[in-house]
Amino acid sequence: MTVPVLRNPAARHLFLARHGLQGRPSGAGKGADLKGVINHLGFVQLDSVNTFARAHDLILWSRRQQYRPRALQHLLHRDRQMFEHWTHDAAIIPIESFAHWRLRFARDEARLASRWQDQRRDDFHSKIDAVLRRISDHGACTSGQVGEGESRGSGGWWDWHPSKTALEYLWRSGQISVLRRDGFTKVYDLTERVIPAEHLNCRHHPDETIDWCCSGALDRLGFATSGELAAFWDHVSPGEAKVWCATALAEGRVIEIDVESVDGKLRRSFAWPDVMESLPSAPVPRVRVLSPFDPALRDRKRAERLFGFFYRIEIFVPAPQRKYGYYVFPVIEGDRIIGRIDMKREGSVLAVRAFWPEPGVRMGAGRIAALRKELDRAAVFGGCDDTAFAEDWMRTN
């Protein structure tokens, strides 16, 4: 049987549509509208770096430019429409997914019990009951409020004091949950006091969760290998995803297609049977600044295959060795990544240091004007009164 070929332009259109980057970034950006955006994405990654805006806020603003951070805090902490836990990294997740996280809780509880025993200093196991009792009897707390008298380390995860490790272990295993954040500091409470009862009391068989994970990942990626399905939520193992794909293929629930990379190479992937019949149109030709952790770019290798865009964050690269900058933002126009920009909030000013176009991208007057307009919008979002450009901000390829 002939395997359908999804050409690169159509693959990019499908992928961007599944990631909420096809239409204009209009919409209320709060309440039910914002919840719909996060449901569509599956989750939003959290990150503490705040040179301009935190990753989760920029991800949402790129899709809803009326969005402001307070709207997410309302969904998360006031309305309990979201909860915070782990995918491939810390993330904000729709509350309807909570019951499927129980598989993650169980697996993390077993995995981290032995791993952290070897990796972390002192004996965190001996502190688990005391930390749990502290929260049960006295209410929500932060990591700074447990482990009185214990030696504080450098702050790195490898040097947490034992009670902090116990606290994080209890969170990762689902026994406590994030009640809120004060600044960016997590405040924990017992899970039964945080998660609404209808979600707290719901249970799924592991096979149901594996099916939910793989189906949900395919919905949001549009096409994927079994390994990419496993990596999406980082819940199921590569082996479990491989079995799911083989079973779904045999049952006719999915098909195999060849997805064309930007260099013309074909990559065998799985997709829903109607994928070739319901391809979206090209995205609107809007210039957008994206977070380095945007879900459309999180898989760096896939971004290279689909868009020809090579990106490596340089936070941990010594300054003299950086090619671009400490925290550089990708810029997309329609279905094409046109460059990356080094910008930072300095007081009330958005300071634009440099923009590097991608190879083959011509920065004519119209494209520069569109980029400037987007930066002015970004400045408003970031709480800046003005945008300042370095004299040599427009670089060459």
mmCIF file of C-alpha atoms in Angstrom:
data_model
loop_
_atom_site.group_PDB
_atom_site.id
_atom_site.type_symbol
_atom_site.label_atom_id
_atom_site.label_comp_id
_atom_site.label_asym_id
_atom_site.label_seq_id
_atom_site.Cartn_x
_atom_site.Cartn_y
_atom_site.Cartn_z
ATOM 1 C CA MET A 1 0.000 0.000 0.000
ATOM 2 C CA THR A 2 1.279 3.463 -0.900
ATOM 3 C CA VAL A 3 2.151 5.589 2.106
ATOM 4 C CA PRO A 4 0.803 9.169 1.822
ATOM 5 C CA VAL A 5 3.419 11.930 1.744
ATOM 6 C CA LEU A 6 2.812 15.102 3.735
ATOM 7 C CA ARG A 7 4.874 17.777 2.019
ATOM 8 C CA ASN A 8 6.863 20.199 4.124
ATOM 9 C CA PRO A 9 4.676 23.306 3.687
ATOM 10 C CA ALA A 10 1.548 21.337 4.590
ATOM 11 C CA ALA A 11 3.363 19.716 7.533
ATOM 12 C CA ARG A 12 4.324 23.129 8.870
ATOM 13 C CA HIS A 13 0.775 24.417 8.457
ATOM 14 C CA LEU A 14 -0.662 21.410 10.287
ATOM 15 C CA PHE A 15 1.920 21.548 13.053
ATOM 16 C CA LEU A 16 1.451 25.271 13.680
ATOM 17 C CA ALA A 17 -2.330 24.964 13.639
ATOM 18 C CA ARG A 18 -2.144 22.239 16.277
ATOM 19 C CA HIS A 19 0.011 24.598 18.344
ATOM 20 C CA GLY A 20 -2.339 27.567 18.162
ATOM 21 C CA LEU A 21 -0.183 29.604 15.779
ATOM 22 C CA GLN A 22 -2.375 29.604 12.684
ATOM 23 C CA GLY A 23 -4.808 32.446 13.297
ATOM 24 C CA ARG A 24 -4.445 35.948 14.627
ATOM 25 C CA PRO A 25 -3.590 36.229 18.332
ATOM 26 C CA SER A 26 -6.971 37.703 19.186
ATOM 27 C CA GLY A 27 -9.361 36.648 21.913
ATOM 28 C CA ALA A 28 -10.074 37.564 25.509
ATOM 29 C CA GLY A 29 -6.986 35.812 26.893
ATOM 30 C CA LYS A 30 -8.722 35.094 30.187
ATOM 31 C CA GLY A 31 -11.315 32.826 31.725
ATOM 32 C CA ALA A 32 -12.835 30.214 29.428
ATOM 33 C CA ASP A 33 -10.949 31.538 26.399
ATOM 34 C CA LEU A 34 -7.583 31.157 28.121
ATOM 35 C CA LYS A 35 -8.530 27.737 29.440
ATOM 36 C CA GLY A 36 -9.355 26.726 25.876
ATOM 37 C CA VAL A 37 -5.892 27.762 24.707
ATOM 38 C CA ILE A 38 -4.189 25.654 27.383
ATOM 39 C CA ASN A 39 -6.512 22.711 26.726
ATOM 40 C CA HIS A 40 -5.572 22.937 23.047
ATOM 41 C CA LEU A 41 -1.855 22.902 23.858
ATOM 42 C CA GLY A 42 -2.175 20.239 26.576
ATOM 43 C CA PHE A 43 0.017 22.111 29.029
ATOM 44 C CA VAL A 44 2.204 25.206 29.306
ATOM 45 C CA GLN A 45 5.801 24.939 30.492
ATOM 46 C CA LEU A 46 6.903 27.010 33.461
ATOM 47 C CA ASP A 47 10.291 28.670 33.598
ATOM 48 C CA SER A 48 11.826 31.085 36.078
ATOM 49 C CA VAL A 49 13.939 33.180 33.670
ATOM 50 C CA ASN A 50 12.423 36.647 33.432
ATOM 51 C CA THR A 51 14.606 38.858 31.258
ATOM 52 C CA PHE A 52 11.452 40.080 29.506
ATOM 53 C CA ALA A 53 8.556 37.777 30.447
ATOM 54 C CA ARG A 54 8.378 34.320 31.944
ATOM 55 C CA ALA A 55 8.080 31.470 29.441
ATOM 56 C CA HIS A 56 4.496 30.497 30.313
ATOM 57 C CA ASP A 57 3.291 34.072 30.012
ATOM 58 C CA LEU A 58 4.991 34.636 26.657
ATOM 59 C CA ILE A 59 3.654 31.328 25.306
ATOM 60 C CA LEU A 60 0.113 32.435 26.095
ATOM 61 C CA TRP A 61 0.610 36.030 24.921
ATOM 62 C CA SER A 62 1.907 34.799 21.553
ATOM 63 C CA ARG A 63 -1.536 33.259 21.037
ATOM 64 C CA ARG A 64 -3.732 35.797 22.842
ATOM 65 C CA GLN A 65 -2.296 39.283 22.951
ATOM 66 C CA GLN A 66 -4.991 40.456 25.343
ATOM 67 C CA TYR A 67 -3.562 37.974 27.852
ATOM 68 C CA ARG A 68 -2.057 39.234 31.088
ATOM 69 C CA PRO A 69 -0.375 37.060 33.753
ATOM 70 C CA ARG A 70 -3.074 37.666 36.359
ATOM 71 C CA ALA A 71 -5.541 35.727 34.173
ATOM 72 C CA LEU A 72 -3.461 32.559 34.476
ATOM 73 C CA GLN A 73 -3.108 32.991 38.224
ATOM 74 C CA HIS A 74 -6.888 33.192 38.486
ATOM 75 C CA LEU A 75 -7.347 29.957 36.543
ATOM 76 C CA LEU A 76 -4.644 28.210 38.536
ATOM 77 C CA HIS A 77 -5.077 29.420 42.094
ATOM 78 C CA ARG A 78 -8.497 30.997 42.405
ATOM 79 C CA ASP A 79 -10.665 28.888 40.117
ATOM 80 C CA ARG A 80 -8.663 25.609 40.338
ATOM 81 C CA GLN A 81 -9.098 25.059 36.596
ATOM 82 C CA MET A 82 -5.400 24.168 36.333
ATOM 83 C CA PHE A 83 -2.850 22.392 38.474
ATOM 84 C CA GLU A 84 0.909 22.456 38.499
ATOM 85 C CA HIS A 85 3.047 19.395 38.055
ATOM 86 C CA TRP A 86 5.646 17.770 35.817
ATOM 87 C CA THR A 87 5.708 16.788 32.139
ATOM 88 C CA HIS A 88 9.187 16.992 30.611
ATOM 89 C CA ASP A 89 9.565 19.940 32.987
ATOM 90 C CA ALA A 90 7.421 21.900 35.430
ATOM 91 C CA ALA A 91 4.134 22.798 33.754
ATOM 92 C CA ILE A 92 0.633 24.169 34.188
ATOM 93 C CA ILE A 93 -1.918 21.520 33.223
ATOM 94 C CA PRO A 94 -5.729 21.494 32.834
ATOM 95 C CA ILE A 95 -7.399 20.119 35.935
ATOM 96 C CA GLU A 96 -9.314 17.562 33.838
ATOM 97 C CA SER A 97 -5.990 15.794 33.268
ATOM 98 C CA PHE A 98 -5.290 15.315 36.971
ATOM 99 C CA ALA A 99 -6.621 11.750 37.206
ATOM 100 C CA HIS A 100 -4.237 10.676 34.431
ATOM 101 C CA TRP A 101 -1.329 12.067 36.455
ATOM 102 C CA ARG A 102 -1.815 9.309 39.021
ATOM 103 C CA LEU A 103 0.204 6.999 36.800
ATOM 104 C CA ARG A 104 2.969 9.612 36.856
ATOM 105 C CA PHE A 105 2.708 9.950 40.638
ATOM 106 C CA ALA A 106 3.096 6.203 41.147
ATOM 107 C CA ARG A 107 6.018 5.902 38.768
ATOM 108 C CA ASP A 108 7.820 8.955 40.161
ATOM 109 C CA GLU A 109 7.329 7.700 43.718
ATOM 110 C CA ALA A 110 9.101 4.449 42.893
ATOM 111 C CA ARG A 111 11.754 5.943 40.615
ATOM 112 C CA LEU A 112 12.748 8.923 42.735
ATOM 113 C CA ALA A 113 12.838 6.979 46.005
ATOM 114 C CA SER A 114 15.962 5.170 44.871
ATOM 115 C CA ARG A 115 17.436 7.775 42.513
ATOM 116 C CA TRP A 116 17.299 10.648 44.964
ATOM 117 C CA GLN A 117 18.646 8.445 47.738
ATOM 118 C CA ASP A 118 21.853 8.190 45.720
ATOM 119 C CA GLN A 119 21.884 11.727 44.287
ATOM 120 C CA ARG A 120 20.885 13.919 47.212
ATOM 121 C CA ARG A 121 22.833 14.549 50.372
ATOM 122 C CA ASP A 122 21.847 13.090 53.743
ATOM 123 C CA ASP A 123 18.754 10.911 54.178
ATOM 124 C CA PHE A 124 15.591 12.553 52.883
ATOM 125 C CA HIS A 125 13.480 9.423 53.561
ATOM 126 C CA SER A 126 13.736 10.043 57.291
ATOM 127 C CA LYS A 127 12.120 13.473 56.842
ATOM 128 C CA ILE A 128 9.088 12.481 54.751
ATOM 129 C CA ASP A 129 6.714 11.737 57.625
ATOM 130 C CA ALA A 130 7.750 14.848 59.541
ATOM 131 C CA VAL A 131 7.232 17.121 56.527
ATOM 132 C CA LEU A 132 3.858 15.569 55.759
ATOM 133 C CA ARG A 133 2.821 15.976 59.404
ATOM 134 C CA ARG A 134 3.986 19.604 59.368
ATOM 135 C CA ILE A 135 1.703 20.391 56.433
ATOM 136 C CA SER A 136 -1.207 18.338 57.749
ATOM 137 C CA ASP A 137 -1.137 19.964 61.191
ATOM 138 C CA HIS A 138 -0.031 23.521 60.404
ATOM 139 C CA GLY A 139 -1.096 24.155 56.821
ATOM 140 C CA ALA A 140 0.609 25.173 53.600
ATOM 141 C CA CYS A 141 4.322 25.876 53.546
ATOM 142 C CA THR A 142 7.314 26.588 51.335
ATOM 143 C CA SER A 143 10.625 24.769 51.215
ATOM 144 C CA GLY A 144 12.110 27.514 53.362
ATOM 145 C CA GLN A 145 9.680 26.676 56.158
ATOM 146 C CA VAL A 146 10.691 23.048 56.595
ATOM 147 C CA GLY A 147 13.906 21.540 57.850
ATOM 148 C CA GLU A 148 14.588 23.944 60.684
ATOM 149 C CA GLY A 149 18.165 23.514 61.814
ATOM 150 C CA GLU A 150 19.245 21.616 58.708
ATOM 151 C CA SER A 151 22.270 22.882 56.835
ATOM 152 C CA ARG A 152 21.270 24.861 53.726
ATOM 153 C CA GLY A 153 23.358 24.149 50.651
ATOM 154 C CA SER A 154 24.154 26.143 47.545
ATOM 155 C CA GLY A 155 20.578 25.961 46.247
ATOM 156 C CA GLY A 156 21.255 23.487 43.450
ATOM 157 C CA TRP A 157 18.987 20.441 43.314
ATOM 158 C CA TRP A 158 21.937 18.216 44.232
ATOM 159 C CA ASP A 159 22.446 20.139 47.470
ATOM 160 C CA TRP A 160 18.907 20.497 48.815
ATOM 161 C CA HIS A 161 18.593 20.012 52.540
ATOM 162 C CA PRO A 162 16.823 16.720 53.391
ATOM 163 C CA SER A 163 13.451 18.239 54.239
ATOM 164 C CA LYS A 164 13.326 20.143 50.953
ATOM 165 C CA THR A 165 14.068 16.924 49.089
ATOM 166 C CA ALA A 166 11.284 15.236 51.068
ATOM 167 C CA LEU A 167 8.923 18.092 50.183
ATOM 168 C CA GLU A 168 9.689 17.808 46.474
ATOM 169 C CA TYR A 169 9.355 14.030 46.659
ATOM 170 C CA LEU A 170 5.915 14.346 48.234
ATOM 171 C CA TRP A 171 4.913 16.745 45.439
ATOM 172 C CA ARG A 172 6.260 14.582 42.650
ATOM 173 C CA SER A 173 4.480 11.538 44.096
ATOM 174 C CA GLY A 174 1.162 13.414 44.347
ATOM 175 C CA GLN A 175 0.795 13.443 48.118
ATOM 176 C CA ILE A 176 1.004 17.239 48.246
ATOM 177 C CA SER A 177 0.218 19.819 45.564
ATOM 178 C CA VAL A 178 1.166 23.385 44.739
ATOM 179 C CA LEU A 179 -1.431 25.608 46.361
ATOM 180 C CA ARG A 180 -0.023 28.807 44.864
ATOM 181 C CA ARG A 181 3.239 30.582 44.184
ATOM 182 C CA ASP A 182 4.475 33.562 46.135
ATOM 183 C CA GLY A 183 6.600 35.287 43.534
ATOM 184 C CA PHE A 184 8.031 32.181 41.969
ATOM 185 C CA THR A 185 8.279 30.216 45.233
ATOM 186 C CA LYS A 186 6.004 27.187 45.437
ATOM 187 C CA VAL A 187 3.621 26.967 48.383
ATOM 188 C CA TYR A 188 2.526 23.375 49.083
ATOM 189 C CA ASP A 189 -0.500 21.874 50.786
ATOM 190 C CA LEU A 190 -2.086 18.440 51.041
ATOM 191 C CA THR A 191 -3.433 17.351 47.670
ATOM 192 C CA GLU A 192 -6.923 16.746 49.085
ATOM 193 C CA ARG A 193 -7.009 20.400 50.151
ATOM 194 C CA VAL A 194 -5.964 21.681 46.720
ATOM 195 C CA ILE A 195 -7.549 19.514 44.008
ATOM 196 C CA PRO A 196 -11.354 19.700 43.574
ATOM 197 C CA ALA A 197 -13.090 16.518 44.733
ATOM 198 C CA GLU A 198 -14.446 15.452 41.312
ATOM 199 C CA HIS A 199 -10.899 15.278 39.958
ATOM 200 C CA LEU A 200 -9.259 14.086 43.165
ATOM 201 C CA ASN A 201 -11.553 11.066 43.384
ATOM 202 C CA CYS A 202 -11.417 10.064 39.710
ATOM 203 C CA ARG A 203 -9.314 7.015 38.812
ATOM 204 C CA HIS A 204 -8.162 5.461 35.522
ATOM 205 C CA HIS A 205 -6.620 2.093 34.749
ATOM 206 C CA PRO A 206 -2.990 2.475 33.555
ATOM 207 C CA ASP A 207 -4.003 1.209 30.097
ATOM 208 C CA GLU A 208 -6.583 4.000 29.855
ATOM 209 C CA THR A 209 -3.963 6.567 30.764
ATOM 210 C CA ILE A 210 -1.494 5.194 28.215
ATOM 211 C CA ASP A 211 -4.182 5.442 25.526
ATOM 212 C CA TRP A 212 -5.092 8.953 26.693
ATOM 213 C CA CYS A 213 -1.458 10.043 26.597
ATOM 214 C CA CYS A 214 -0.732 8.697 23.121
ATOM 215 C CA SER A 215 -4.034 9.846 21.611
ATOM 216 C CA GLY A 216 -3.735 13.280 23.191
ATOM 217 C CA ALA A 217 -0.174 13.689 22.020
ATOM 218 C CA LEU A 218 -1.104 12.753 18.447
ATOM 219 C CA ASP A 219 -3.995 15.229 18.547
ATOM 220 C CA ARG A 220 -1.617 18.008 19.492
ATOM 221 C CA LEU A 221 1.310 17.105 17.222
ATOM 222 C CA GLY A 222 -0.644 16.203 14.104
ATOM 223 C CA PHE A 223 1.913 13.534 13.200
ATOM 224 C CA ALA A 224 4.576 11.827 15.286
ATOM 225 C CA THR A 225 6.808 8.824 15.778
ATOM 226 C CA SER A 226 6.162 6.568 18.751
ATOM 227 C CA GLY A 227 9.124 8.175 20.508
ATOM 228 C CA GLU A 228 7.658 11.649 20.015
ATOM 229 C CA LEU A 229 4.330 10.487 21.433
ATOM 230 C CA ALA A 230 6.105 9.136 24.518
ATOM 231 C CA ALA A 231 8.071 12.350 24.965
ATOM 232 C CA PHE A 232 5.078 14.692 24.722
ATOM 233 C CA TRP A 233 3.778 14.238 28.263
ATOM 234 C CA ASP A 234 6.802 12.199 29.383
ATOM 235 C CA HIS A 235 4.372 9.823 31.140
ATOM 236 C CA VAL A 236 4.533 6.645 29.128
ATOM 237 C CA SER A 237 7.685 4.748 28.226
ATOM 238 C CA PRO A 238 8.991 4.554 24.645
ATOM 239 C CA GLY A 239 8.135 0.857 24.705
ATOM 240 C CA GLU A 240 4.537 1.523 25.771
ATOM 241 C CA ALA A 241 4.128 4.133 23.046
ATOM 242 C CA LYS A 242 5.570 1.742 20.474
ATOM 243 C CA VAL A 243 3.064 -0.941 21.459
ATOM 244 C CA TRP A 244 0.227 1.603 21.343
ATOM 245 C CA CYS A 245 1.208 2.671 17.818
ATOM 246 C CA ALA A 246 1.461 -0.926 16.575
ATOM 247 C CA THR A 247 -1.917 -1.820 18.082
ATOM 248 C CA ALA A 248 -3.631 1.346 16.805
ATOM 249 C CA LEU A 249 -2.175 0.749 13.340
ATOM 250 C CA ALA A 250 -3.367 -2.866 13.268
ATOM 251 C CA GLU A 251 -6.844 -1.746 14.359
ATOM 252 C CA GLY A 252 -6.991 1.003 11.736
ATOM 253 C CA ARG A 253 -7.129 3.777 14.330
ATOM 254 C CA VAL A 254 -3.995 5.420 12.910
ATOM 255 C CA ILE A 255 -2.153 5.344 9.595
ATOM 256 C CA GLU A 256 1.477 5.725 8.589
ATOM 257 C CA ILE A 257 2.533 8.732 6.537
ATOM 258 C CA ASP A 258 5.850 10.110 5.331
ATOM 259 C CA VAL A 259 6.478 13.669 6.495
ATOM 260 C CA GLU A 260 8.781 15.761 4.336
ATOM 261 C CA SER A 261 11.486 17.708 6.140
ATOM 262 C CA VAL A 262 12.665 21.094 4.931
ATOM 263 C CA ASP A 263 15.620 19.370 3.229
ATOM 264 C CA GLY A 264 13.337 16.985 1.330
ATOM 265 C CA LYS A 265 14.004 13.905 3.442
ATOM 266 C CA LEU A 266 11.005 11.792 4.444
ATOM 267 C CA ARG A 267 10.312 10.680 7.989
ATOM 268 C CA ARG A 268 7.846 7.875 8.659
ATOM 269 C CA SER A 269 5.278 8.946 11.225
ATOM 270 C CA PHE A 270 1.845 8.055 12.583
ATOM 271 C CA ALA A 271 -1.243 10.194 12.054
ATOM 272 C CA TRP A 272 -5.007 10.003 12.283
ATOM 273 C CA PRO A 273 -6.636 8.454 9.195
ATOM 274 C CA ASP A 274 -8.239 11.710 8.006
ATOM 275 C CA VAL A 275 -5.074 13.806 8.258
ATOM 276 C CA MET A 276 -4.634 14.278 4.505
ATOM 277 C CA GLU A 277 -8.287 15.253 4.065
ATOM 278 C CA SER A 278 -8.396 18.011 6.665
ATOM 279 C CA LEU A 279 -5.193 19.980 6.203
ATOM 280 C CA PRO A 280 -5.371 23.570 7.462
ATOM 281 C CA SER A 281 -4.607 26.631 5.386
ATOM 282 C CA ALA A 282 -1.409 28.611 5.784
ATOM 283 C CA PRO A 283 -1.063 30.641 8.985
ATOM 284 C CA VAL A 284 -1.741 34.353 8.837
ATOM 285 C CA PRO A 285 1.450 36.268 7.948
ATOM 286 C CA ARG A 286 1.763 37.753 11.409
ATOM 287 C CA VAL A 287 5.150 38.394 13.018
ATOM 288 C CA ARG A 288 5.299 36.940 16.535
ATOM 289 C CA VAL A 289 7.961 36.764 19.215
ATOM 290 C CA LEU A 290 8.039 33.272 20.725
ATOM 291 C CA SER A 291 9.398 31.928 23.967
ATOM 292 C CA PRO A 292 12.491 29.694 23.650
ATOM 293 C CA PHE A 293 10.289 27.117 25.407
ATOM 294 C CA ASP A 294 7.318 27.528 23.079
ATOM 295 C CA PRO A 295 5.681 24.119 22.542
ATOM 296 C CA ALA A 296 6.133 24.486 18.783
ATOM 297 C CA LEU A 297 9.911 24.679 19.297
ATOM 298 C CA ARG A 298 10.432 22.598 22.431
ATOM 299 C CA ASP A 299 11.635 19.623 20.393
ATOM 300 C CA ARG A 300 14.729 21.271 18.874
ATOM 301 C CA LYS A 301 15.373 18.451 16.414
ATOM 302 C CA ARG A 302 11.830 18.614 15.079
ATOM 303 C CA ALA A 303 12.159 22.392 14.672
ATOM 304 C CA GLU A 304 15.258 21.788 12.571
ATOM 305 C CA ARG A 305 13.518 19.188 10.423
ATOM 306 C CA LEU A 306 10.334 21.166 9.836
ATOM 307 C CA PHE A 307 11.617 24.734 9.740
ATOM 308 C CA GLY A 308 15.356 24.478 9.220
ATOM 309 C CA PHE A 309 15.739 26.379 12.491
ATOM 310 C CA PHE A 310 18.692 25.487 14.698
ATOM 311 C CA TYR A 311 18.311 26.819 18.246
ATOM 312 C CA ARG A 312 20.274 26.191 21.407
ATOM 313 C CA ILE A 313 19.697 28.267 24.508
ATOM 314 C CA GLU A 314 22.922 29.895 25.703
ATOM 315 C CA ILE A 315 22.128 30.599 29.349
ATOM 316 C CA PHE A 316 24.791 28.155 30.494
ATOM 317 C CA VAL A 317 27.341 29.153 27.854
ATOM 318 C CA PRO A 318 30.081 31.530 29.109
ATOM 319 C CA ALA A 319 29.375 35.037 27.791
ATOM 320 C CA PRO A 320 32.459 35.259 25.524
ATOM 321 C CA GLN A 321 31.463 32.010 23.819
ATOM 322 C CA ARG A 322 27.824 32.900 23.080
ATOM 323 C CA LYS A 323 26.927 33.241 19.429
ATOM 324 C CA TYR A 324 23.758 35.233 20.052
ATOM 325 C CA GLY A 325 22.966 36.005 23.690
ATOM 326 C CA TYR A 326 21.948 34.871 27.158
ATOM 327 C CA TYR A 327 18.234 34.476 26.366
ATOM 328 C CA VAL A 328 17.311 34.993 22.732
ATOM 329 C CA PHE A 329 13.736 34.835 21.432
ATOM 330 C CA PRO A 330 12.782 33.111 18.164
ATOM 331 C CA VAL A 331 10.675 35.193 15.754
ATOM 332 C CA ILE A 332 8.150 33.618 13.385
ATOM 333 C CA GLU A 333 6.233 35.107 10.486
ATOM 334 C CA GLY A 334 3.408 32.956 9.176
ATOM 335 C CA ASP A 335 4.892 29.486 8.721
ATOM 336 C CA ARG A 336 8.507 30.624 8.583
ATOM 337 C CA ILE A 337 10.930 31.309 11.416
ATOM 338 C CA ILE A 338 12.608 34.496 10.250
ATOM 339 C CA GLY A 339 15.165 35.115 12.981
ATOM 340 C CA ARG A 340 15.975 35.518 16.639
ATOM 341 C CA ILE A 341 16.092 38.590 18.796
ATOM 342 C CA ASP A 342 18.095 39.587 21.862
ATOM 343 C CA MET A 343 15.951 41.878 23.975
ATOM 344 C CA LYS A 344 15.584 42.628 27.643
ATOM 345 C CA ARG A 345 13.417 44.714 29.932
ATOM 346 C CA GLU A 346 15.567 47.431 31.490
ATOM 347 C CA GLY A 347 13.481 49.421 33.935
ATOM 348 C CA SER A 348 10.553 50.777 31.918
ATOM 349 C CA VAL A 349 12.256 50.263 28.552
ATOM 350 C CA LEU A 350 12.350 47.242 26.269
ATOM 351 C CA ALA A 351 15.972 47.277 25.122
ATOM 352 C CA VAL A 352 16.439 45.577 21.749
ATOM 353 C CA ARG A 353 20.085 44.685 21.357
ATOM 354 C CA ALA A 354 20.160 42.628 18.177
ATOM 355 C CA PHE A 355 18.052 40.811 15.604
ATOM 356 C CA TRP A 356 19.644 38.116 13.466
ATOM 357 C CA PRO A 357 17.660 37.100 10.357
ATOM 358 C CA GLU A 358 17.726 33.452 9.391
ATOM 359 C CA PRO A 359 19.702 32.554 6.244
ATOM 360 C CA GLY A 360 17.719 33.465 3.146
ATOM 361 C CA VAL A 361 15.420 35.899 4.974
ATOM 362 C CA ARG A 362 15.432 39.364 3.448
ATOM 363 C CA MET A 363 14.650 42.104 5.934
ATOM 364 C CA GLY A 364 12.966 44.631 3.691
ATOM 365 C CA ALA A 365 11.202 47.760 4.901
ATOM 366 C CA GLY A 366 7.817 46.015 5.268
ATOM 367 C CA ARG A 367 9.157 43.116 7.317
ATOM 368 C CA ILE A 368 11.180 45.435 9.559
ATOM 369 C CA ALA A 369 8.088 47.578 10.143
ATOM 370 C CA ALA A 370 6.059 44.471 11.053
ATOM 371 C CA LEU A 371 8.784 43.372 13.463
ATOM 372 C CA ARG A 372 8.892 46.819 15.082
ATOM 373 C CA LYS A 373 5.122 46.758 15.566
ATOM 374 C CA GLU A 374 5.334 43.386 17.270
ATOM 375 C CA LEU A 375 8.104 44.645 19.533
ATOM 376 C CA ASP A 376 6.001 47.658 20.465
ATOM 377 C CA ARG A 377 3.151 45.291 21.376
ATOM 378 C CA ALA A 378 5.585 43.167 23.352
ATOM 379 C CA ALA A 379 6.783 46.233 25.232
ATOM 380 C CA VAL A 380 3.231 46.992 26.367
ATOM 381 C CA PHE A 381 2.775 43.386 27.476
ATOM 382 C CA GLY A 382 6.057 43.521 29.392
ATOM 383 C CA GLY A 383 5.047 46.683 31.242
ATOM 384 C CA CYS A 384 7.468 48.921 29.353
ATOM 385 C CA ASP A 385 6.807 52.529 28.376
ATOM 386 C CA ASP A 386 9.131 52.559 25.392
ATOM 387 C CA THR A 387 11.214 50.442 23.027
ATOM 388 C CA ALA A 388 14.877 51.334 22.515
ATOM 389 C CA PHE A 389 16.960 49.901 19.681
ATOM 390 C CA ALA A 390 20.736 49.582 19.758
ATOM 391 C CA GLU A 391 22.382 51.408 16.881
ATOM 392 C CA ASP A 392 23.494 48.163 15.247
ATOM 393 C CA TRP A 393 20.454 46.082 16.231
ATOM 394 C CA MET A 394 19.695 44.830 12.707
ATOM 395 C CA ARG A 395 22.391 42.272 12.027
ATOM 396 C CA THR A 396 23.215 40.372 8.860
ATOM 397 C CA ASN A 397 22.959 36.640 8.228
#
